Short mmCIF file of C-alpha atoms in Angstrom, two decimals:
data_model
loop_
_atom_site.label_atom_id
_atom_site.label_comp_id
_atom_site.label_asym_id
_atom_site.label_seq_id
_atom_site.Cartn_x
_atom_site.Cartn_y
_atom_site.Cartn_z
CA MET A 1 9.52 132.40 39.50
CA ASN A 2 6.43 132.00 37.37
CA ILE A 3 5.15 135.34 35.99
CA PRO A 4 2.89 134.67 32.98
CA ALA A 5 3.45 137.32 30.29
CA GLU A 6 -0.24 137.56 29.32
CA LEU A 7 -1.39 138.75 32.77
CA LYS A 8 -1.32 142.20 34.42
CA TYR A 9 0.03 142.78 37.94
CA THR A 10 -0.05 145.14 40.92
CA LYS A 11 2.63 146.18 43.39
CA ASP A 12 0.54 144.35 46.02
CA HIS A 13 1.48 141.06 44.29
CA GLU A 14 -1.86 140.40 42.66
CA TRP A 15 -2.39 139.26 39.10
CA VAL A 16 -5.28 140.39 36.91
CA LYS A 17 -6.72 138.74 33.82
CA ILE A 18 -8.99 141.00 31.77
CA ASP A 19 -11.84 139.49 29.79
CA GLY A 20 -14.16 142.22 28.45
CA ASP A 21 -15.42 144.12 31.50
CA ILE A 22 -14.61 141.27 33.91
CA ALA A 23 -11.29 141.05 35.73
CA THR A 24 -10.22 137.77 37.36
CA VAL A 25 -7.89 138.36 40.31
CA GLY A 26 -5.51 136.21 42.34
CA ILE A 27 -2.14 136.48 44.06
CA THR A 28 1.15 135.85 42.32
CA ASP A 29 3.44 132.87 42.59
CA PHE A 30 5.88 135.12 44.43
CA ALA A 31 3.18 136.13 46.94
CA GLN A 32 2.08 132.58 47.69
CA GLY A 33 5.70 131.58 48.20
CA GLU A 34 6.26 134.43 50.63
CA LEU A 35 3.08 133.63 52.59
CA GLY A 36 3.78 129.90 52.84
CA ASP A 37 1.01 127.36 53.44
CA ILE A 38 -2.30 129.13 52.94
CA VAL A 39 -5.08 127.94 55.25
CA TYR A 40 -7.91 130.11 54.10
CA VAL A 41 -9.07 132.90 51.93
CA GLU A 42 -11.78 135.12 53.33
CA VAL A 43 -13.80 137.34 51.03
CA ASP A 44 -16.72 139.12 52.68
CA THR A 45 -17.25 141.74 49.96
CA LEU A 46 -19.21 139.66 47.46
CA ASP A 47 -21.75 141.85 45.56
CA GLU A 48 -20.13 145.00 46.97
CA THR A 49 -18.76 147.74 44.73
CA LEU A 50 -15.25 148.70 45.77
CA ASP A 51 -12.86 151.47 44.86
CA ARG A 52 -9.47 150.61 43.50
CA GLU A 53 -7.08 149.54 46.31
CA ALA A 54 -9.93 148.89 48.77
CA ILE A 55 -9.59 145.69 50.82
CA PHE A 56 -11.71 142.93 49.25
CA GLY A 57 -10.62 140.12 51.57
CA THR A 58 -7.81 138.53 53.51
CA VAL A 59 -5.59 135.56 52.98
CA GLU A 60 -4.48 133.62 56.05
CA ALA A 61 -1.32 131.52 55.98
CA VAL A 62 -0.12 129.46 58.92
CA LYS A 63 2.37 132.13 59.86
CA THR A 64 0.74 135.34 58.76
CA VAL A 65 -2.32 137.15 57.51
CA SER A 66 -2.40 139.56 54.59
CA ASP A 67 -5.05 141.88 53.19
CA LEU A 68 -6.17 141.55 49.60
CA PHE A 69 -6.50 144.81 47.67
CA SER A 70 -8.84 145.32 44.77
CA PRO A 71 -6.61 146.07 41.77
CA LEU A 72 -9.43 147.89 39.95
CA SER A 73 -12.69 149.67 40.84
CA GLY A 74 -15.83 147.61 40.38
CA GLU A 75 -18.28 145.10 41.80
CA ILE A 76 -17.10 141.81 43.29
CA VAL A 77 -19.35 139.49 41.28
CA GLU A 78 -17.85 136.10 42.05
CA PHE A 79 -15.70 134.41 44.70
CA ASN A 80 -13.87 131.16 43.98
CA GLU A 81 -15.81 129.00 46.42
CA SER A 82 -13.56 125.98 45.84
CA LEU A 83 -11.02 127.83 48.02
CA GLU A 84 -13.34 127.30 51.01
CA ASP A 85 -12.41 123.62 51.07
CA GLU A 86 -9.10 123.72 49.25
CA PRO A 87 -7.28 126.98 50.03
CA GLU A 88 -4.00 125.21 49.21
CA GLN A 89 -4.88 125.67 45.52
CA VAL A 90 -3.51 129.19 45.95
CA ASN A 91 -0.12 127.60 46.70
CA THR A 92 -0.23 124.87 44.09
CA ASP A 93 -1.86 126.73 41.19
CA PRO A 94 -1.86 130.49 41.93
CA TYR A 95 -2.70 131.54 38.34
CA GLY A 96 -5.30 128.82 37.73
CA ALA A 97 -7.42 126.99 40.30
CA GLY A 98 -6.20 129.44 42.94
CA TRP A 99 -7.95 132.49 41.45
CA MET A 100 -9.85 134.45 44.10
CA VAL A 101 -12.48 136.87 42.76
CA LYS A 102 -14.02 138.27 39.61
CA ILE A 103 -14.64 142.01 39.42
CA LYS A 104 -17.08 143.75 37.08
CA LEU A 105 -15.13 146.84 36.14
CA SER A 106 -16.61 150.29 36.62
CA ASP A 107 -13.75 152.16 34.91
CA SER A 108 -11.85 150.19 32.32
CA SER A 109 -9.34 153.03 31.84
CA GLU A 110 -7.74 151.92 35.11
CA ILE A 111 -6.42 148.86 33.30
CA ASP A 112 -3.68 151.03 31.82
CA ASP A 113 -2.27 151.62 35.30
CA LEU A 114 -1.62 147.92 35.94
CA LEU A 115 1.90 146.54 35.64
CA SER A 116 3.17 144.38 32.82
CA ALA A 117 4.86 141.05 33.62
CA GLU A 118 8.21 142.73 32.91
CA ALA A 119 7.52 145.62 35.29
CA TYR A 120 6.30 143.28 38.03
CA LYS A 121 9.36 141.11 37.64
CA GLU A 122 11.50 144.17 38.30
CA ILE A 123 9.56 145.00 41.48
CA ILE A 124 10.21 141.60 43.02
CA GLY A 125 13.83 141.69 41.99
CA GLY A 126 13.41 138.77 39.59
CA MET B 1 23.58 139.33 60.60
CA LYS B 2 25.22 136.21 62.04
CA ASN B 3 25.22 132.81 60.40
CA THR B 4 25.18 129.41 62.06
CA ALA B 5 27.79 126.88 60.99
CA LEU B 6 25.08 125.35 58.76
CA THR B 7 23.70 128.42 56.99
CA THR B 8 25.20 127.42 53.62
CA THR B 9 23.80 123.91 54.06
CA HIS B 10 20.29 125.32 54.55
CA GLU B 11 20.62 127.58 51.53
CA LEU B 12 21.74 124.65 49.37
CA LEU B 13 18.67 122.72 50.57
CA GLY B 14 16.51 125.57 49.25
CA ALA B 15 15.40 126.84 52.65
CA LYS B 16 13.61 130.14 52.92
CA MET B 17 15.90 132.16 55.19
CA VAL B 18 14.79 134.92 57.55
CA PRO B 19 16.54 137.12 60.08
CA PHE B 20 15.75 135.87 63.60
CA ALA B 21 17.39 137.12 66.80
CA GLY B 22 20.28 138.47 64.76
CA TYR B 23 20.83 135.20 62.89
CA ASN B 24 20.11 134.22 59.33
CA MET B 25 17.85 131.20 60.01
CA PRO B 26 15.84 128.70 57.96
CA VAL B 27 12.11 129.40 58.44
CA SER B 28 10.92 126.61 56.15
CA TYR B 29 12.09 124.12 53.53
CA GLU B 30 9.17 122.32 51.88
CA GLY B 31 6.40 124.11 53.80
CA VAL B 32 5.32 124.49 57.40
CA ASN B 33 2.46 121.97 57.34
CA ALA B 34 4.53 119.18 55.77
CA GLU B 35 7.42 119.83 58.16
CA HIS B 36 5.07 119.87 61.15
CA GLU B 37 3.63 116.52 60.08
CA THR B 38 7.14 115.06 59.65
CA VAL B 39 7.96 115.81 63.30
CA ARG B 40 4.59 114.62 64.62
CA ASN B 41 4.75 111.27 62.81
CA GLY B 42 8.37 110.67 61.79
CA VAL B 43 11.59 112.49 62.54
CA GLY B 44 12.94 115.93 61.65
CA VAL B 45 16.02 118.01 62.39
CA PHE B 46 16.17 121.66 63.41
CA ASP B 47 19.32 123.76 63.40
CA VAL B 48 18.80 125.87 66.49
CA SER B 49 22.42 126.89 66.91
CA HIS B 50 21.34 130.47 67.50
CA MET B 51 20.42 129.47 71.08
CA GLY B 52 22.81 130.73 73.75
CA GLU B 53 24.94 128.60 76.08
CA PHE B 54 26.57 129.74 79.32
CA LEU B 55 28.93 127.47 81.23
CA ILE B 56 28.93 128.08 85.00
CA SER B 57 31.67 126.37 87.00
CA GLY B 58 33.34 126.39 90.37
CA PRO B 59 32.45 125.83 94.01
CA ASN B 60 29.88 128.66 93.94
CA ALA B 61 28.24 127.67 90.64
CA LEU B 62 25.16 126.19 92.29
CA ASP B 63 24.75 129.14 94.65
CA LEU B 64 24.76 131.57 91.74
CA ILE B 65 22.25 129.48 89.79
CA GLN B 66 20.00 129.15 92.83
CA ARG B 67 20.04 132.92 93.19
CA VAL B 68 19.18 133.83 89.59
CA THR B 69 16.78 131.02 88.63
CA SER B 70 13.30 130.26 89.97
CA ASN B 71 13.42 126.45 89.96
CA ASP B 72 15.36 124.49 92.57
CA ALA B 73 18.64 123.52 90.86
CA SER B 74 19.85 121.70 94.01
CA LYS B 75 17.58 118.84 92.90
CA LEU B 76 19.69 118.31 89.78
CA THR B 77 21.99 115.31 89.76
CA ILE B 78 24.69 114.91 87.10
CA GLY B 79 23.00 113.98 83.83
CA ARG B 80 19.74 115.76 84.55
CA ALA B 81 18.26 118.94 83.11
CA GLN B 82 15.64 121.32 84.41
CA TYR B 83 13.35 123.92 82.86
CA SER B 84 13.58 127.20 84.75
CA CYS B 85 13.35 130.95 84.42
CA LEU B 86 15.33 134.03 85.37
CA PRO B 87 12.99 136.31 87.32
CA ASN B 88 13.74 140.03 87.20
CA GLU B 89 13.57 142.43 90.14
CA THR B 90 10.19 143.89 89.15
CA GLY B 91 7.94 140.85 88.88
CA GLY B 92 8.68 139.85 85.29
CA ILE B 93 10.90 137.32 83.54
CA VAL B 94 14.35 138.04 82.06
CA ASP B 95 14.29 134.75 80.13
CA ASP B 96 13.29 131.11 80.32
CA LEU B 97 16.06 128.52 80.10
CA ILE B 98 17.23 124.97 80.63
CA VAL B 99 19.81 124.21 83.33
CA TYR B 100 22.00 121.11 82.81
CA ARG B 101 24.20 119.66 85.54
CA ILE B 102 27.32 118.54 83.67
CA LYS B 103 29.68 117.80 86.59
CA ASP B 104 29.66 118.18 90.35
CA ASP B 105 30.41 121.88 90.11
CA GLN B 106 29.64 122.62 86.47
CA TYR B 107 26.33 123.62 84.90
CA LEU B 108 25.25 124.58 81.40
CA LEU B 109 22.53 127.20 80.97
CA VAL B 110 20.76 127.25 77.61
CA VAL B 111 19.02 130.54 76.89
CA ASN B 112 17.06 132.19 74.08
CA ALA B 113 19.12 133.69 71.25
CA SER B 114 17.35 137.04 71.45
CA ASN B 115 18.23 137.35 75.14
CA ILE B 116 21.88 136.28 75.21
CA ASP B 117 23.28 139.75 75.96
CA LYS B 118 20.54 140.67 78.43
CA ASP B 119 20.84 137.35 80.30
CA TRP B 120 24.62 137.58 80.41
CA ALA B 121 24.53 141.09 81.90
CA HIS B 122 21.92 139.98 84.44
CA ILE B 123 23.78 136.88 85.57
CA ALA B 124 27.17 138.61 85.56
CA ALA B 125 25.79 141.34 87.85
CA TYR B 126 24.63 138.77 90.42
CA ASN B 127 27.87 136.85 90.05
CA LYS B 128 29.79 139.70 91.70
CA GLU B 129 28.56 138.23 94.96
CA PHE B 130 29.39 134.61 94.07
CA ASN B 131 32.46 134.81 91.83
CA ALA B 132 31.66 131.64 89.93
CA ASP B 133 33.53 131.02 86.69
CA ILE B 134 31.01 132.06 84.04
CA ARG B 135 31.66 131.71 80.33
CA ASN B 136 29.47 132.65 77.38
CA ILE B 137 30.22 129.86 74.88
CA SER B 138 27.27 130.64 72.57
CA GLU B 139 29.39 131.61 69.57
CA GLY B 140 31.39 128.37 69.60
CA TYR B 141 28.60 125.86 70.05
CA SER B 142 25.92 124.47 67.76
CA LEU B 143 22.62 122.83 68.64
CA LEU B 144 20.61 120.36 66.59
CA ALA B 145 17.16 119.26 67.71
CA ILE B 146 16.30 115.82 66.33
CA GLN B 147 12.61 115.45 67.09
CA GLY B 148 9.80 113.03 66.44
CA PRO B 149 8.54 109.57 67.44
CA LYS B 150 11.13 107.87 65.18
CA ALA B 151 14.10 109.84 66.55
CA VAL B 152 15.38 107.11 68.89
CA GLU B 153 15.28 104.35 66.31
CA ALA B 154 16.65 106.53 63.51
CA MET B 155 19.64 107.79 65.52
CA GLN B 156 20.62 104.62 67.41
CA SER B 157 23.26 103.54 64.89
CA LEU B 158 25.19 106.81 65.48
CA THR B 159 26.12 106.18 69.12
CA SER B 160 27.36 103.46 71.42
CA ILE B 161 24.91 104.32 74.19
CA ASP B 162 21.34 103.01 74.29
CA LEU B 163 19.26 106.06 73.33
CA SER B 164 16.01 104.48 74.49
CA THR B 165 17.27 104.55 78.09
CA ILE B 166 17.72 108.34 78.25
CA LYS B 167 14.67 109.57 80.11
CA PHE B 168 12.91 112.87 79.43
CA TYR B 169 15.00 115.79 80.72
CA HIS B 170 18.04 113.56 81.21
CA PHE B 171 21.20 113.64 79.10
CA GLU B 172 24.41 111.77 78.37
CA VAL B 173 27.81 113.07 77.30
CA ALA B 174 28.80 110.45 74.76
CA ASP B 175 29.99 109.68 71.24
CA PHE B 176 27.62 110.64 68.44
CA ALA B 177 28.14 110.50 64.67
CA GLY B 178 31.86 109.89 65.11
CA ILE B 179 32.40 112.81 67.52
CA ASP B 180 33.28 112.26 71.18
CA HIS B 181 31.87 114.22 74.12
CA VAL B 182 28.63 115.37 72.55
CA ILE B 183 25.71 116.24 74.82
CA ILE B 184 22.76 114.03 73.89
CA SER B 185 19.79 115.46 75.73
CA ALA B 186 16.26 114.01 75.80
CA THR B 187 14.67 117.45 75.59
CA GLY B 188 12.91 119.46 72.92
CA TYR B 189 10.31 122.04 72.05
CA THR B 190 7.89 119.93 70.03
CA GLY B 191 6.12 117.44 72.32
CA SER B 192 6.95 114.59 69.94
CA GLY B 193 10.04 113.25 71.72
CA GLY B 194 13.61 113.09 70.50
CA PHE B 195 16.92 114.69 71.34
CA GLU B 196 18.89 117.86 71.36
CA ILE B 197 22.55 117.53 70.42
CA TYR B 198 25.09 120.09 71.61
CA CYS B 199 28.45 120.13 69.85
CA LYS B 200 31.20 122.49 68.72
CA ASN B 201 30.65 124.51 65.53
CA GLU B 202 33.44 122.66 63.72
CA GLU B 203 31.74 119.32 64.49
CA VAL B 204 28.19 120.13 63.49
CA LYS B 205 28.46 119.63 59.72
CA GLN B 206 29.73 116.06 60.17
CA ILE B 207 26.94 115.38 62.66
CA TRP B 208 24.28 116.93 60.39
CA ASP B 209 25.44 114.81 57.44
CA LYS B 210 25.55 111.57 59.43
CA VAL B 211 22.16 112.30 61.00
CA PHE B 212 20.67 112.57 57.50
CA GLU B 213 22.46 109.40 56.34
CA ALA B 214 21.23 107.40 59.31
CA GLY B 215 17.76 108.92 59.15
CA ALA B 216 17.24 108.45 55.40
CA GLU B 217 15.35 105.17 55.74
CA PHE B 218 13.10 106.84 58.34
CA GLY B 219 12.27 109.73 56.03
CA ILE B 220 14.19 112.29 58.06
CA LYS B 221 13.83 115.91 56.87
CA PRO B 222 15.12 119.36 57.83
CA ILE B 223 12.57 121.48 59.73
CA GLY B 224 12.41 125.26 59.89
CA LEU B 225 11.50 127.77 62.57
CA ALA B 226 7.90 128.12 61.31
CA ALA B 227 7.12 124.50 62.18
CA ARG B 228 9.06 124.84 65.42
CA ASP B 229 6.54 127.51 66.38
CA THR B 230 3.40 125.54 65.40
CA LEU B 231 4.75 122.42 67.15
CA ARG B 232 5.53 124.24 70.40
CA LEU B 233 2.21 126.08 70.32
CA GLU B 234 0.22 122.84 69.98
CA MET B 235 1.89 121.82 73.25
CA GLY B 236 1.34 125.23 74.85
CA TYR B 237 5.04 125.80 75.50
CA CYS B 238 5.75 129.46 76.17
CA LEU B 239 7.77 131.48 73.68
CA TYR B 240 9.80 134.28 75.22
CA GLY B 241 8.89 137.61 73.64
CA ASN B 242 5.37 136.40 72.87
CA ASP B 243 3.88 134.65 75.90
CA ILE B 244 6.37 135.70 78.55
CA ASP B 245 8.56 138.78 78.83
CA ASP B 246 9.99 141.36 81.23
CA THR B 247 6.46 142.29 82.36
CA THR B 248 4.80 138.88 82.85
CA SER B 249 5.20 137.06 86.13
CA PRO B 250 5.83 133.32 86.37
CA PHE B 251 2.46 132.89 88.11
CA GLU B 252 0.57 134.79 85.44
CA ALA B 253 2.28 132.63 82.83
CA GLY B 254 1.40 129.33 84.52
CA LEU B 255 5.03 128.75 85.46
CA GLY B 256 4.33 128.28 89.17
CA TRP B 257 5.59 124.70 88.77
CA ILE B 258 9.12 125.99 88.11
CA THR B 259 8.97 128.63 90.85
CA LYS B 260 10.15 127.01 94.08
CA PHE B 261 10.28 128.84 97.40
CA THR B 262 12.66 126.28 98.88
CA LYS B 263 15.43 128.93 98.55
CA ASP B 264 15.87 132.68 98.13
CA PHE B 265 16.14 133.98 94.58
CA VAL B 266 15.78 137.24 92.68
CA ASN B 267 12.45 138.83 93.66
CA SER B 268 11.33 135.67 95.50
CA GLU B 269 9.75 137.62 98.35
CA ALA B 270 7.39 139.53 96.06
CA LEU B 271 6.63 136.44 94.00
CA GLU B 272 5.70 134.50 97.12
CA LYS B 273 3.19 137.22 97.98
CA GLU B 274 1.80 137.10 94.45
CA LYS B 275 1.38 133.34 94.73
CA LYS B 276 -0.63 133.81 97.92
CA HIS B 277 -2.96 136.47 96.49
CA GLY B 278 -3.18 134.98 93.01
CA PRO B 279 -2.41 136.98 89.88
CA GLU B 280 -4.95 139.37 88.33
CA ARG B 281 -4.48 137.94 84.87
CA LYS B 282 -3.49 134.52 83.65
CA LEU B 283 -2.12 132.99 80.50
CA VAL B 284 -4.75 130.65 79.07
CA ALA B 285 -4.94 128.30 76.13
CA PHE B 286 -7.97 128.67 73.90
CA GLU B 287 -9.46 126.99 70.89
CA LEU B 288 -11.63 128.83 68.38
CA ASN B 289 -15.15 127.43 68.04
CA GLU B 290 -15.50 128.84 64.52
CA ARG B 291 -13.17 129.32 61.62
CA GLY B 292 -10.46 131.89 62.17
CA ILE B 293 -6.84 132.25 63.19
CA PRO B 294 -5.85 134.15 66.33
CA ARG B 295 -2.65 136.16 66.05
CA HIS B 296 -0.25 137.83 68.48
CA GLY B 297 -1.70 141.17 69.61
CA TYR B 298 -5.38 140.52 68.84
CA ASP B 299 -7.82 141.58 71.58
CA ILE B 300 -9.67 139.01 73.68
CA VAL B 301 -13.19 140.27 74.48
CA ASP B 302 -16.17 139.16 76.54
CA GLY B 303 -19.75 138.68 75.27
CA ASN B 304 -20.34 142.44 75.42
CA GLY B 305 -17.29 143.28 73.35
CA LYS B 306 -15.34 144.55 76.36
CA THR B 307 -11.60 143.85 76.19
CA ILE B 308 -10.56 141.27 78.79
CA GLY B 309 -7.13 140.35 77.48
CA THR B 310 -4.68 139.94 74.60
CA VAL B 311 -3.58 137.07 72.38
CA THR B 312 0.14 136.37 72.77
CA SER B 313 0.51 133.45 70.31
CA GLY B 314 -1.82 131.97 67.75
CA THR B 315 -1.93 129.81 64.69
CA MET B 316 -3.98 127.38 62.70
CA SER B 317 -3.07 124.07 64.31
CA PRO B 318 -1.64 121.89 61.53
CA SER B 319 -2.48 118.72 63.50
CA MET B 320 -6.09 119.61 64.30
CA GLY B 321 -7.03 122.15 61.65
CA THR B 322 -8.48 124.61 64.16
CA GLY B 323 -7.44 128.03 65.33
CA ILE B 324 -5.53 127.79 68.63
CA GLY B 325 -3.77 130.31 70.79
CA LEU B 326 -2.39 131.51 74.08
CA GLY B 327 -3.27 134.80 75.68
CA TYR B 328 -3.60 136.69 78.93
CA VAL B 329 -7.12 137.19 80.32
CA LEU B 330 -8.48 138.53 83.58
CA THR B 331 -8.31 135.65 86.07
CA VAL B 332 -12.11 135.43 86.26
CA PHE B 333 -12.14 134.24 82.61
CA SER B 334 -9.31 131.72 83.03
CA GLU B 335 -11.22 128.60 84.11
CA TYR B 336 -11.27 125.66 81.68
CA GLY B 337 -14.46 125.88 79.65
CA SER B 338 -14.74 129.68 79.95
CA LYS B 339 -16.30 131.26 76.89
CA ILE B 340 -14.28 134.12 75.46
CA GLN B 341 -14.11 135.82 72.07
CA ILE B 342 -11.17 136.69 69.87
CA GLN B 343 -11.46 139.96 67.96
CA ILE B 344 -10.26 139.07 64.45
CA ARG B 345 -10.45 142.26 62.42
CA LYS B 346 -14.15 143.21 62.39
CA LYS B 347 -15.49 139.95 63.86
CA ALA B 348 -15.49 138.57 67.39
CA ILE B 349 -14.99 134.81 67.02
CA PRO B 350 -16.16 132.64 69.95
CA ALA B 351 -13.48 130.56 71.67
CA THR B 352 -13.22 128.26 74.67
CA VAL B 353 -10.51 128.16 77.32
CA VAL B 354 -9.03 124.64 77.23
CA LYS B 355 -6.49 122.53 79.06
CA LEU B 356 -3.03 122.03 77.56
CA PRO B 357 -1.67 120.42 75.54
CA PHE B 358 -3.82 121.13 72.49
CA TYR B 359 -2.21 118.17 70.78
CA LYS B 360 -2.17 114.76 72.40
CA ALA B 361 0.24 112.22 70.93
CA LYS B 362 -1.42 109.16 69.39
#
């Protein structure tokens, strides 16, 4: 199970990369494995400001659909449009080409509530 | 949780295992889309040993079967199989099944794993009148489905009979992979041709291994339950518990073709009336006209947003790349070409009622 040490995580199986006041968000390797073949990622909250844990989109796999929860409060400033044509990047490269959105943070103190790689590993029983 | 005789084999192959109908079953190995494609264009093997098998024997075997099933089993000659259902007393369906005629007075009923106990109780209750010899042999028997356009060629070296001569819904009891008296049945749940192999639990590992040896040069692969579902849905085959259940009638479900009034059977009088009047709702196949994936339980709505039905099965078709599904709608919306909408979360996505199968073999 790939859980990069430099990223932060949520119990909803999302990873977060902080760069100044911008957070890049995707789903973890564990999550993509559980979902199976992903057929599209729908994000209809671009330019909206969301509270932490609000639904920012959905990810559809062949067998199931799952909501995506904003790990931090802020504005959805970018959606990874390459997922429109190649949603399978979430399966093949969840921490790279499979990133989903960028959020402009409205309260950077929330970052402290995110999970470390170690803590996330414990949650998934790794 | 029960295991099949091959559970360890699946785990060693790296399968993702899930609980299904009380069994620990492989849902996927390399991924549902790749496995789906393997069956559509090559050959793949499913362990579906969770399915139930009842052996019905004796002079009254046929009479019992005629009473509990909707299709006309008197048409079966030895070596033929028939798709059928068990109607209940209140207009619904206890289960769908396949009836095999093994000998003059011996039949094999193959039922859904999730319904084994319910079916057994139902059939046993009716058998009080017939006193046929009925045996639930589910726990002792395994079932492999070897499916795909290359199945015949890939498996020919494993048997002395000519596989290409077994017609659809026919079977042979013959040698296979070094085991005698195996049922080789030209049936399946994929629409891509192939066989289902019934054998004893203690024989199935040898058969599995030899199937993979013989199939290696044809690119044979193990296939999980996830692809089984997308494959059957592209053909529009009903799944019990989704598309048919204790509350859906055979006529609503489009199973009039296996409901024959050439004999009396459970609830046949009421069903004959329903056939005459036509059902109020019907199971239809639909294709989404825009991007989206229908799922079990989603509402089907008309142009004004009024609910006209419910989705019973849905997926993104791996073969066609579009959202497809089955669902019940009011009969007035059931014509081919009818425009309906599927309520997917906040959006109503337009869809068209289409003729089955969704997938047509090349």
